[in-house]
């Protein structure tokens, strides 16, 4: 029996990575006279990966990594105006309205009486909190957790603090490494809903070969999946 559902936020409840994708394209355009776009993209990804330990996830770290990339790619020739433009691009991302995925409110409303709902997101606390406010979805959730990482220990900590048994817990999100694998390892259910862009940190090639792993095309399919899992569980008993 599943009693508790954990929702990832970015690229699961609302669009997020598209902003990174579009901003990266603008950075590549700014730096076009210094290096080809592919080189800028590769350098930015390497810089982001190297910096995440110090900056954490999120737009502020991404903005600093864009500036570092611009300085290195241009061999220090990037102008103050161009650095300013990159900063403004980062600020625009932080200030962007939250665009919900289709049917999010309907799905959450249909589940909230039957299950306890958690929002579990990683990243910059201020940015994540602002997005939750802007989304207007906060009231659907019994618990909201902004964590620094989404690894096994982080999920174990959340489940322990709230007295949730992993086998009654289902997590849904767009990232196999962050939303699915750690929860499967703890004995819960992991549901993957792919998004059209995947962050450099979240790439994963193979599906986990696990009986509690599921994939959905969209969040709208979650209520039907829960019904199916319950029916299968009842048939097994
Ligand atoms: Mg996500």
Coordinates of C-alpha atoms and ligand atoms in Angstrom, one line a residue:
X1 CA 0.0 0.0 0.0
X2 CA 1.3 3.4 -1.0
X3 CA 0.4 6.1 1.6
X4 CA 2.9 8.8 0.8
X5 CA 3.8 10.4 -2.6
X6 CA 6.9 12.5 -3.1
X7 CA 7.0 14.9 -6.0
X8 CA 10.1 16.4 -7.5
X9 CA 9.4 20.1 -8.5
X10 CA 11.7 21.4 -11.3
X11 CA 10.7 19.8 -14.6
X12 CA 8.1 17.6 -12.9
X13 CA 5.5 20.1 -11.5
X14 CA 6.8 23.1 -13.5
X15 CA 9.1 23.9 -16.4
X16 CA 12.7 24.7 -15.4
X17 CA 15.4 23.3 -17.6
X18 CA 14.0 25.1 -20.7
X19 CA 15.2 28.4 -19.1
X20 CA 18.7 27.0 -18.7
X21 CA 18.6 25.7 -22.2
X22 CA 17.5 29.1 -23.6
X23 CA 20.0 31.1 -21.5
X24 CA 22.8 28.8 -22.6
X25 CA 21.9 29.5 -26.2
X26 CA 22.2 33.2 -25.5
X27 CA 25.6 32.7 -23.8
X28 CA 26.8 30.8 -26.9
X29 CA 25.6 33.8 -29.1
X30 CA 27.5 36.3 -26.9
X31 CA 30.7 34.2 -27.1
X32 CA 30.3 33.3 -30.8
X33 CA 33.1 35.6 -31.9
X34 CA 35.5 33.8 -29.4
X35 CA 34.7 30.2 -29.9
X36 CA 32.2 27.8 -31.7
X37 CA 29.0 27.1 -29.9
X38 CA 29.9 23.4 -29.2
X39 CA 33.1 24.5 -27.4
X40 CA 31.2 27.0 -25.2
X41 CA 28.6 24.3 -24.4
X42 CA 31.3 21.8 -23.4
X43 CA 33.2 24.3 -21.4
X44 CA 30.1 25.5 -19.6
X45 CA 29.1 21.9 -18.7
X46 CA 32.6 21.1 -17.4
X47 CA 32.6 24.3 -15.3
X48 CA 29.1 23.6 -13.9
X49 CA 30.2 20.1 -12.9
X50 CA 33.4 21.3 -11.3
X51 CA 31.6 24.1 -9.4
X52 CA 28.6 22.3 -8.0
X53 CA 30.5 21.2 -5.0
X54 CA 31.1 24.9 -4.1
X55 CA 28.0 26.6 -5.5
X56 CA 25.4 23.9 -5.1
X57 CA 22.6 23.5 -7.7
X58 CA 20.6 26.4 -9.1
X59 CA 20.6 29.5 -11.1
X60 CA 23.0 31.5 -9.0
X61 CA 25.7 28.9 -9.4
X62 CA 24.8 28.6 -13.1
X63 CA 25.3 32.3 -13.6
X64 CA 28.7 32.3 -11.9
X65 CA 29.7 29.3 -14.1
X66 CA 28.5 31.2 -17.2
X67 CA 30.8 34.2 -16.2
X68 CA 33.7 31.9 -15.5
X69 CA 33.2 30.2 -18.9
X70 CA 33.0 33.5 -20.7
X71 CA 36.2 34.8 -19.1
X72 CA 38.0 31.5 -20.0
X73 CA 36.6 31.1 -23.5
X74 CA 37.4 34.8 -24.4
X75 CA 40.9 34.5 -22.7
X76 CA 39.9 37.4 -20.5
X77 CA 38.7 39.6 -23.4
X78 CA 35.0 39.5 -22.4
X79 CA 33.8 43.1 -21.8
X80 CA 32.2 44.5 -18.7
X81 CA 29.0 45.1 -20.7
X82 CA 29.0 41.4 -21.7
X83 CA 29.5 40.2 -18.1
X84 CA 26.6 42.6 -17.2
X85 CA 24.4 41.0 -19.8
X86 CA 25.2 37.5 -18.5
X87 CA 24.3 38.6 -15.0
X88 CA 21.0 40.1 -16.2
X89 CA 20.3 36.8 -17.9
X90 CA 20.7 35.0 -14.6
X91 CA 18.5 37.5 -12.8
X92 CA 15.8 37.1 -15.5
X93 CA 15.9 33.4 -14.8
X94 CA 15.4 33.9 -11.1
X95 CA 12.6 36.4 -11.7
X96 CA 10.8 34.3 -14.4
X97 CA 7.2 33.3 -13.8
X98 CA 6.5 29.6 -12.9
X99 CA 4.9 27.7 -15.7
X100 CA 3.1 24.6 -14.5
X101 CA 3.0 21.3 -16.4
X102 CA -0.4 20.4 -17.8
X103 CA -3.0 19.1 -15.3
X104 CA -0.8 19.5 -12.2
X105 CA -3.5 21.1 -10.1
X106 CA -6.1 18.5 -11.1
X107 CA -3.7 15.6 -10.4
X108 CA -2.6 17.0 -7.0
X109 CA -6.3 17.7 -6.0
X110 CA -7.3 14.2 -6.9
X111 CA -4.6 12.7 -4.7
X112 CA -4.5 14.9 -1.7
X113 CA -7.4 13.3 0.2
X114 CA -6.1 9.8 -0.3
X115 CA -2.3 10.2 0.2
X116 CA 0.1 12.4 2.1
X117 CA 1.9 14.5 -0.5
X118 CA 5.5 15.7 -0.1
X119 CA 7.4 18.1 -2.3
X120 CA 11.0 17.2 -2.3
X121 CA 13.3 19.5 -4.3
X122 CA 17.0 20.2 -4.3
X123 CA 18.8 23.4 -4.9
X124 CA 19.0 26.9 -3.7
X125 CA 16.6 27.4 -0.8
X126 CA 15.6 31.0 -1.7
X127 CA 15.0 30.2 -5.3
X128 CA 13.1 27.0 -4.6
X129 CA 11.0 28.7 -2.0
X130 CA 10.2 31.6 -4.3
X131 CA 9.2 29.2 -7.0
X132 CA 6.9 27.2 -4.7
X133 CA 5.2 30.5 -3.7
X134 CA 4.9 31.6 -7.4
X135 CA 3.5 28.2 -8.3
X136 CA 0.5 28.5 -5.9
X137 CA 0.8 24.7 -5.3
X138 CA 2.2 24.9 -1.7
X139 CA -1.2 24.2 0.0
X140 CA -1.4 20.8 -1.7
X141 CA 1.6 19.5 0.2
X142 CA 1.7 18.1 3.7
X143 CA 5.5 18.6 3.7
X144 CA 7.9 20.6 1.7
X145 CA 11.6 19.7 1.7
X146 CA 14.4 21.6 0.0
X147 CA 17.5 19.4 0.2
X148 CA 21.1 20.0 -0.9
X149 CA 21.4 16.6 -2.6
X150 CA 19.0 13.9 -3.5
X151 CA 21.0 10.9 -2.5
X152 CA 20.0 7.8 -0.5
X153 CA 21.0 9.5 2.8
X154 CA 18.9 12.6 2.1
X155 CA 15.8 10.5 1.3
X156 CA 16.5 8.3 4.3
X157 CA 16.7 11.4 6.5
X158 CA 13.4 12.8 5.2
X159 CA 11.6 9.4 5.6
X160 CA 12.9 8.9 9.1
X161 CA 12.0 12.4 10.2
X162 CA 8.5 12.0 9.1
X163 CA 8.1 8.3 10.2
X164 CA 7.5 7.1 6.7
X165 CA 8.2 3.5 5.8
X166 CA 10.0 3.4 2.5
X167 CA 7.8 0.5 1.1
X168 CA 4.8 2.8 1.4
X169 CA 6.5 5.7 -0.4
X170 CA 6.5 6.5 -4.1
X171 CA 8.6 9.3 -5.5
X172 CA 7.9 10.8 -9.0
X173 CA 10.3 13.0 -10.9
X174 CA 12.1 13.7 -14.1
X175 CA 15.6 12.5 -13.0
X176 CA 16.6 8.9 -12.8
X177 CA 19.6 9.6 -10.6
X178 CA 17.9 12.0 -8.2
X179 CA 14.2 11.0 -8.1
X180 CA 14.3 7.3 -8.8
X181 CA 17.4 5.4 -8.0
X182 CA 17.9 6.4 -4.3
X183 CA 14.2 5.7 -3.5
X184 CA 14.4 2.3 -5.2
X185 CA 17.5 1.5 -3.1
X186 CA 15.6 2.3 0.1
X187 CA 12.8 0.0 -0.9
X188 CA 10.3 2.5 -2.2
X189 CA 8.7 3.1 -5.6
X190 CA 10.4 5.2 -8.3
X191 CA 8.5 6.8 -11.1
X192 CA 10.2 8.6 -14.0
X193 CA 8.5 11.2 -16.0
X194 CA 11.0 12.4 -18.6
X195 CA 11.3 16.1 -19.5
X196 CA 12.4 17.3 -22.9
X197 CA 15.7 18.7 -21.6
X198 CA 17.9 17.0 -19.0
X199 CA 20.4 18.9 -16.8
X200 CA 24.0 18.1 -17.1
X201 CA 23.9 16.7 -13.5
X202 CA 21.0 14.4 -14.1
X203 CA 21.9 12.4 -17.2
X204 CA 21.4 8.7 -17.0
X205 CA 21.5 6.1 -19.8
X206 CA 20.0 2.8 -18.6
X207 CA 16.7 2.1 -17.0
X208 CA 17.0 0.6 -13.5
X209 CA 16.0 -3.1 -13.7
X210 CA 13.7 -3.0 -10.7
X211 CA 10.1 -4.2 -10.1
X212 CA 9.2 -0.9 -8.4
X213 CA 10.4 1.2 -11.2
X214 CA 7.8 2.8 -13.5
X215 CA 7.9 5.3 -16.3
X216 CA 5.0 7.7 -17.3
X217 CA 4.6 10.0 -20.3
X218 CA 3.1 12.7 -18.1
X219 CA 2.0 13.4 -14.5
X220 CA -1.6 13.1 -15.6
X221 CA -1.1 9.3 -15.7
X222 CA -0.1 9.1 -12.0
X223 CA -3.6 8.5 -10.5
X224 CA -4.2 5.6 -12.9
X225 CA -0.8 4.1 -12.1
X226 CA -1.5 4.3 -8.3
X227 CA -4.8 2.5 -8.9
X228 CA -3.1 -0.2 -10.9
X229 CA -0.4 -0.7 -8.2
X230 CA -3.0 -1.0 -5.6
X231 CA -5.0 -3.5 -7.6
X232 CA -1.9 -5.6 -8.2
X233 CA -1.0 -5.4 -4.5
X234 CA -4.6 -6.6 -3.5
X235 CA -4.4 -9.5 -6.0
X236 CA -1.1 -10.6 -4.5
X237 CA -2.5 -10.7 -1.0
Ligands
LIG1 MG1 13.5 17.8 -11.5

